[in-house]
PDB file of C-alpha atoms in Angstrom:
ATOM      1  CA  MET N 238     -23.043 157.507 112.795  1.00 59.00           C
ATOM      2  CA  LEU N 239     -21.224 160.518 111.400  1.00 64.00           C
ATOM      3  CA  TYR N 240     -23.476 162.877 113.299  1.00 63.00           C
ATOM      4  CA  LYS N 241     -22.159 161.531 116.621  1.00 64.00           C
ATOM      5  CA  THR N 242     -18.534 162.476 115.895  1.00 66.00           C
ATOM      6  CA  ASP N 243     -16.828 165.654 117.067  1.00 68.00           C
ATOM      7  CA  PHE N 244     -15.601 166.491 113.554  1.00 65.00           C
ATOM      8  CA  TRP N 245     -19.197 166.463 112.317  1.00 65.00           C
ATOM      9  CA  LYS N 246     -20.621 168.418 115.239  1.00 65.00           C
ATOM     10  CA  ASN N 247     -17.986 171.158 114.986  1.00 66.00           C
ATOM     11  CA  GLY N 248     -18.563 171.618 111.239  1.00 64.00           C
ATOM     12  CA  GLU N 249     -15.061 170.581 110.194  1.00 66.00           C
ATOM     13  CA  VAL N 250     -16.309 168.613 107.167  1.00 64.00           C
ATOM     14  CA  LYS N 251     -19.007 170.991 106.039  1.00 60.00           C
ATOM     15  CA  LYS N 252     -16.613 172.768 103.707  1.00 57.00           C
ATOM     16  CA  TYR N 253     -15.718 170.068 101.229  1.00 65.00           C
ATOM     17  CA  ASN N 254     -16.258 166.763  99.530  1.00 73.00           C
ATOM     18  CA  PHE N 255     -15.420 164.049 102.066  1.00 77.00           C
ATOM     19  CA  GLU N 256     -14.377 160.413 102.028  1.00 80.00           C
ATOM     20  CA  PHE N 257     -13.686 158.426 105.191  1.00 83.00           C
ATOM     21  CA  ASP N 258     -12.416 154.961 104.312  1.00 87.00           C
ATOM     22  CA  SER N 259     -12.013 152.372 107.060  1.00 85.00           C
ATOM     23  CA  ARG N 260      -8.793 151.086 105.432  1.00 88.00           C
ATOM     24  CA  CYS N 261      -7.097 154.498 105.320  1.00 85.00           C
ATOM     25  CA  PRO N 262      -4.014 154.292 107.548  1.00 86.00           C
ATOM     26  CA  GLY N 263      -3.626 156.952 110.222  1.00 82.00           C
ATOM     27  CA  SER N 264      -6.889 158.731 109.479  1.00 82.00           C
ATOM     28  CA  SER N 265      -7.870 161.212 112.177  1.00 79.00           C
ATOM     29  CA  TYR N 266     -11.544 160.597 111.369  1.00 80.00           C
ATOM     30  CA  ILE N 267     -11.753 156.788 111.509  1.00 75.00           C
ATOM     31  CA  PRO N 268     -11.027 156.510 115.269  1.00 77.00           C
ATOM     32  CA  GLN N 269     -13.877 158.956 115.971  1.00 78.00           C
ATOM     33  CA  ILE N 270     -16.257 156.932 113.793  1.00 77.00           C
ATOM     34  CA  GLU N 271     -15.135 153.715 115.502  1.00 81.00           C
ATOM     35  CA  ALA N 272     -15.724 155.323 118.920  1.00 78.00           C
ATOM     36  CA  ALA N 273     -19.260 156.271 117.832  1.00 78.00           C
ATOM     37  CA  LEU N 274     -19.762 152.667 116.692  1.00 78.00           C
ATOM     38  CA  GLU N 275     -19.152 151.456 120.238  1.00 78.00           C
ATOM     39  CA  SER N 276     -22.518 152.922 121.247  1.00 75.00           C
ATOM     40  CA  ILE N 277     -24.324 150.835 118.621  1.00 75.00           C
ATOM     41  CA  ASN N 278     -25.215 147.195 118.966  1.00 74.00           C
ATOM     42  CA  ASN N 279     -24.811 144.809 116.026  1.00 72.00           C
ATOM     43  CA  SER N 280     -23.793 147.182 113.228  1.00 78.00           C
ATOM     44  CA  LEU N 281     -22.469 145.835 109.933  1.00 82.00           C
ATOM     45  CA  LEU N 282     -19.614 148.291 110.360  1.00 77.00           C
ATOM     46  CA  GLN N 283     -18.464 146.296 113.384  1.00 78.00           C
ATOM     47  CA  GLN N 284     -17.979 143.043 111.463  1.00 77.00           C
ATOM     48  CA  LYS N 285     -14.454 141.692 111.478  1.00 83.00           C
ATOM     49  CA  ASP N 286     -12.528 142.378 108.268  1.00 87.00           C
ATOM     50  CA  CYS N 287     -15.288 144.367 106.597  1.00 90.00           C
ATOM     51  CA  THR N 288     -14.478 147.551 104.680  1.00 90.00           C
ATOM     52  CA  TRP N 289     -16.636 150.649 104.692  1.00 83.00           C
ATOM     53  CA  ALA N 290     -16.478 154.224 103.485  1.00 86.00           C
ATOM     54  CA  PHE N 291     -18.578 157.298 104.161  1.00 82.00           C
ATOM     55  CA  LEU N 292     -18.517 159.850 101.384  1.00 82.00           C
ATOM     56  CA  GLY N 293     -20.408 162.838 100.132  1.00 77.00           C
ATOM     57  CA  ASP N 294     -20.373 166.564  99.672  1.00 68.00           C
ATOM     58  CA  GLU N 295     -21.402 168.770 102.547  1.00 62.00           C
ATOM     59  CA  ARG N 296     -21.457 171.920 100.448  1.00 58.00           C
ATOM     60  CA  GLU N 297     -24.840 170.841  99.079  1.00 57.00           C
ATOM     61  CA  LEU N 298     -26.257 170.268 102.590  1.00 53.00           C
ATOM     62  CA  LYS N 299     -28.528 167.489 101.348  1.00 55.00           C
ATOM     63  CA  GLU N 300     -28.596 164.234 103.262  1.00 58.00           C
ATOM     64  CA  ALA N 301     -29.373 162.324 100.068  1.00 55.00           C
ATOM     65  CA  LYS N 302     -25.909 163.336  98.827  1.00 72.00           C
ATOM     66  CA  ARG N 303     -24.195 161.305 101.580  1.00 79.00           C
ATOM     67  CA  TYR N 304     -23.316 157.663 101.090  1.00 85.00           C
ATOM     68  CA  LEU N 305     -22.125 154.692 103.093  1.00 84.00           C
ATOM     69  CA  PHE N 306     -20.489 151.922 101.061  1.00 90.00           C
ATOM     70  CA  TRP N 307     -19.993 148.596 102.875  1.00 91.00           C
ATOM     71  CA  THR N 308     -18.605 145.193 101.966  1.00 94.00           C
ATOM     72  CA  SER N 309     -17.908 142.186 104.155  1.00 93.00           C
ATOM     73  CA  LEU N 310     -14.552 141.841 102.389  1.00 95.00           C
ATOM     74  CA  ASN N 311     -11.202 143.161 103.565  1.00 94.00           C
ATOM     75  CA  THR N 312     -10.233 145.189 100.514  1.00 95.00           C
ATOM     76  CA  ASN N 313      -6.546 145.213 101.472  1.00 93.00           C
ATOM     77  CA  GLU N 314      -6.620 141.420 101.099  1.00 94.00           C
ATOM     78  CA  VAL N 315      -8.767 141.465  97.938  1.00 95.00           C
ATOM     79  CA  GLY N 316      -6.377 143.845  96.145  1.00 94.00           C
ATOM     80  CA  ALA N 317      -6.867 146.672  93.667  1.00 95.00           C
ATOM     81  CA  GLY N 318      -8.798 146.394  90.431  1.00 95.00           C
ATOM     82  CA  LYS N 319     -11.178 143.669  91.635  1.00 95.00           C
ATOM     83  CA  GLN N 320     -14.934 143.794  91.258  1.00 95.00           C
ATOM     84  CA  ILE N 321     -16.768 143.355  94.557  1.00 96.00           C
ATOM     85  CA  PRO N 322     -20.385 143.557  95.680  1.00 95.00           C
ATOM     86  CA  VAL N 323     -21.291 146.441  97.985  1.00 95.00           C
ATOM     87  CA  LEU N 324     -24.248 147.477 100.072  1.00 94.00           C
ATOM     88  CA  ILE N 325     -24.906 151.221  99.910  1.00 91.00           C
ATOM     89  CA  GLN N 326     -27.010 153.356 102.209  1.00 88.00           C
ATOM     90  CA  THR N 327     -27.802 156.902 101.151  1.00 87.00           C
ATOM     91  CA  GLY N 328     -28.185 159.704 103.655  1.00 83.00           C
ATOM     92  CA  ASP N 329     -31.927 159.760 103.076  1.00 84.00           C
ATOM     93  CA  GLY N 330     -32.272 156.126 104.202  1.00 87.00           C
ATOM     94  CA  LYS N 331     -32.410 154.285 100.878  1.00 90.00           C
ATOM     95  CA  TYR N 332     -30.499 151.017 100.390  1.00 92.00           C
ATOM     96  CA  TYR N 333     -28.862 149.613  97.276  1.00 93.00           C
ATOM     97  CA  VAL N 334     -26.746 146.617  96.347  1.00 94.00           C
ATOM     98  CA  SER N 335     -24.252 147.332  93.625  1.00 93.00           C
ATOM     99  CA  GLU N 336     -20.794 146.473  92.385  1.00 93.00           C
ATOM    100  CA  THR N 337     -17.617 148.515  92.570  1.00 91.00           C
ATOM    101  CA  THR N 338     -14.043 148.028  91.503  1.00 93.00           C
ATOM    102  CA  THR N 339     -11.538 148.278  94.334  1.00 94.00           C
ATOM    103  CA  GLY N 340      -8.894 150.938  93.947  1.00 92.00           C
ATOM    104  CA  GLU N 341      -5.472 151.658  95.341  1.00 93.00           C
ATOM    105  CA  GLN N 342      -5.328 155.005  97.052  1.00 90.00           C
ATOM    106  CA  THR N 343      -2.532 156.905  98.738  1.00 87.00           C
ATOM    107  CA  LYS N 344      -2.835 158.610 102.120  1.00 80.00           C
ATOM    108  CA  LYS N 345      -2.459 162.323 101.387  1.00 77.00           C
ATOM    109  CA  SER N 346      -1.681 163.698 104.827  1.00 72.00           C
ATOM    110  CA  GLU N 347       0.386 162.935 107.903  1.00 72.00           C
ATOM    111  CA  PRO N 348       0.655 160.611 109.640  1.00 71.00           C
ATOM    112  CA  HIS N 349       1.273 157.807 107.129  1.00 73.00           C
ATOM    113  CA  LYS N 350       1.493 160.220 104.175  1.00 80.00           C
ATOM    114  CA  GLY N 351       2.238 158.272 100.997  1.00 82.00           C
ATOM    115  CA  GLU N 352       1.115 154.922 102.423  1.00 87.00           C
ATOM    116  CA  LYS N 353      -1.034 152.860 100.058  1.00 91.00           C
ATOM    117  CA  TYR N 354      -4.314 151.133 100.898  1.00 92.00           C
ATOM    118  CA  ILE N 355      -7.123 149.495  98.958  1.00 94.00           C
ATOM    119  CA  ALA N 356     -10.405 151.393  98.997  1.00 91.00           C
ATOM    120  CA  VAL N 357     -13.856 149.930  98.436  1.00 91.00           C
ATOM    121  CA  PHE N 358     -13.993 151.756  95.079  1.00 85.00           C
ATOM    122  CA  GLU N 359     -11.629 153.317  92.574  1.00 84.00           C
ATOM    123  CA  GLN N 360     -10.955 157.011  93.005  1.00 70.00           C
ATOM    124  CA  ILE N 361     -14.127 159.053  92.658  1.00 66.00           C
ATOM    125  CA  THR N 362     -13.250 162.515  91.439  1.00 59.00           C
ATOM    126  CA  SER N 363     -16.694 164.040  90.981  1.00 59.00           C
ATOM    127  CA  ARG N 364     -19.817 164.260  93.129  1.00 58.00           C
ATOM    128  CA  ILE N 365     -21.836 162.969  90.188  1.00 61.00           C
ATOM    129  CA  GLU N 366     -19.866 159.707  90.101  1.00 69.00           C
ATOM    130  CA  TYR N 367     -21.442 158.500  93.365  1.00 66.00           C
ATOM    131  CA  LYS N 368     -24.805 158.138  91.652  1.00 70.00           C
ATOM    132  CA  LYS N 369     -23.547 155.641  89.071  1.00 73.00           C
ATOM    133  CA  PHE N 370     -23.697 152.970  91.778  1.00 78.00           C
ATOM    134  CA  LEU N 371     -27.355 153.645  92.636  1.00 78.00           C
ATOM    135  CA  LYS N 372     -29.506 151.600  90.312  1.00 79.00           C
ATOM    136  CA  ALA N 373     -33.279 151.674  90.770  1.00 72.00           C
ATOM    137  CA  ASP N 374     -33.631 147.931  90.133  1.00 80.00           C
ATOM    138  CA  ALA N 375     -31.254 147.256  93.027  1.00 87.00           C
ATOM    139  CA  GLN N 376     -32.971 149.520  95.593  1.00 92.00           C
ATOM    140  CA  TYR N 377     -34.339 148.016  98.802  1.00 94.00           C
ATOM    141  CA  SER N 378     -36.710 149.397 101.406  1.00 92.00           C
ATOM    142  CA  SER N 379     -34.849 148.038 104.430  1.00 94.00           C
ATOM    143  CA  LEU N 380     -31.373 147.117 105.568  1.00 92.00           C
ATOM    144  CA  THR N 381     -32.495 143.509 106.058  1.00 93.00           C
ATOM    145  CA  GLU N 382     -33.652 143.225 102.427  1.00 96.00           C
ATOM    146  CA  ALA N 383     -30.479 144.895 101.164  1.00 95.00           C
ATOM    147  CA  TYR N 384     -28.242 142.683 103.283  1.00 94.00           C
ATOM    148  CA  ASP N 385     -30.023 139.546 102.034  1.00 95.00           C
ATOM    149  CA  ALA N 386     -29.497 140.750  98.451  1.00 96.00           C
ATOM    150  CA  TYR N 387     -25.841 141.495  99.226  1.00 95.00           C
ATOM    151  CA  VAL N 388     -25.289 137.973 100.606  1.00 95.00           C
ATOM    152  CA  LYS N 389     -26.905 136.533  97.483  1.00 96.00           C
ATOM    153  CA  ALA N 390     -24.722 138.708  95.239  1.00 95.00           C
ATOM    154  CA  LEU N 391     -21.559 137.750  97.150  1.00 96.00           C
ATOM    155  CA  ALA N 392     -22.372 134.060  96.620  1.00 95.00           C
ATOM    156  CA  ASP N 393     -22.234 134.519  92.826  1.00 96.00           C
ATOM    157  CA  GLN N 394     -19.355 132.505  91.379  1.00 95.00           C
ATOM    158  CA  LYS N 395     -17.919 135.621  89.730  1.00 95.00           C
ATOM    159  CA  TYR N 396     -16.794 136.650  93.240  1.00 96.00           C
ATOM    160  CA  ASP N 397     -15.108 133.329  94.093  1.00 94.00           C
ATOM    161  CA  ALA N 398     -11.625 134.858  93.873  1.00 92.00           C
ATOM    162  CA  VAL N 399     -12.423 137.814  96.130  1.00 94.00           C
ATOM    163  CA  ARG N 400     -14.233 135.753  98.752  1.00 87.00           C
ATOM    164  CA  ALA N 401     -11.067 133.712  99.299  1.00 74.00           C
ATOM    165  CA  PRO N 402      -8.144 135.878  98.157  1.00 62.00           C
ATOM    166  CA  GLN N 403      -5.127 133.875  97.032  1.00 47.00           C
ATOM    167  CA  THR N 404      -2.035 134.174  99.146  1.00 46.00           C
ATOM    168  CA  SER N 405       1.339 133.612  97.585  1.00 42.00           C
ATOM    169  CA  ALA N 406       3.196 130.510  98.672  1.00 40.00           C
ATOM    170  CA  PRO N 407       6.428 131.034 100.612  1.00 38.00           C
TER     171      PRO N 407
END
């Protein structure tokens, strides 16, 4: 997906640690990723209200160091500080089902600088932190197997509150 975008082809992100979160307001990267999604049929990233994030470090130039985190939940509705199940695909084609804690982040650049949004995980400040979500006992050989495991994890009663976020009464 990323490889189809102009910002990837022109090398713009090959200089730093990157994070492209689908909930980030006014991101210049998200519209390009969404445009690339239009050429794909039946992607999890196209599901209504899902949240996804691509992240990694291009300085290492290793595909295994790139990650896609996905959840069927709208993290802005779930709120910050909530544990949620996630499906993770690594750049080398491995799949994992794990759990993250949602985190409030602040848009750092214009437009929408200073605007808050809820990311699929709390702030990750180090490249090494990505790996803490990749557990060998939760690795799957295909997207179908990983998705089935994700659906099973999401059905766990510990996620009841995030599956149906409470709205305040008027």
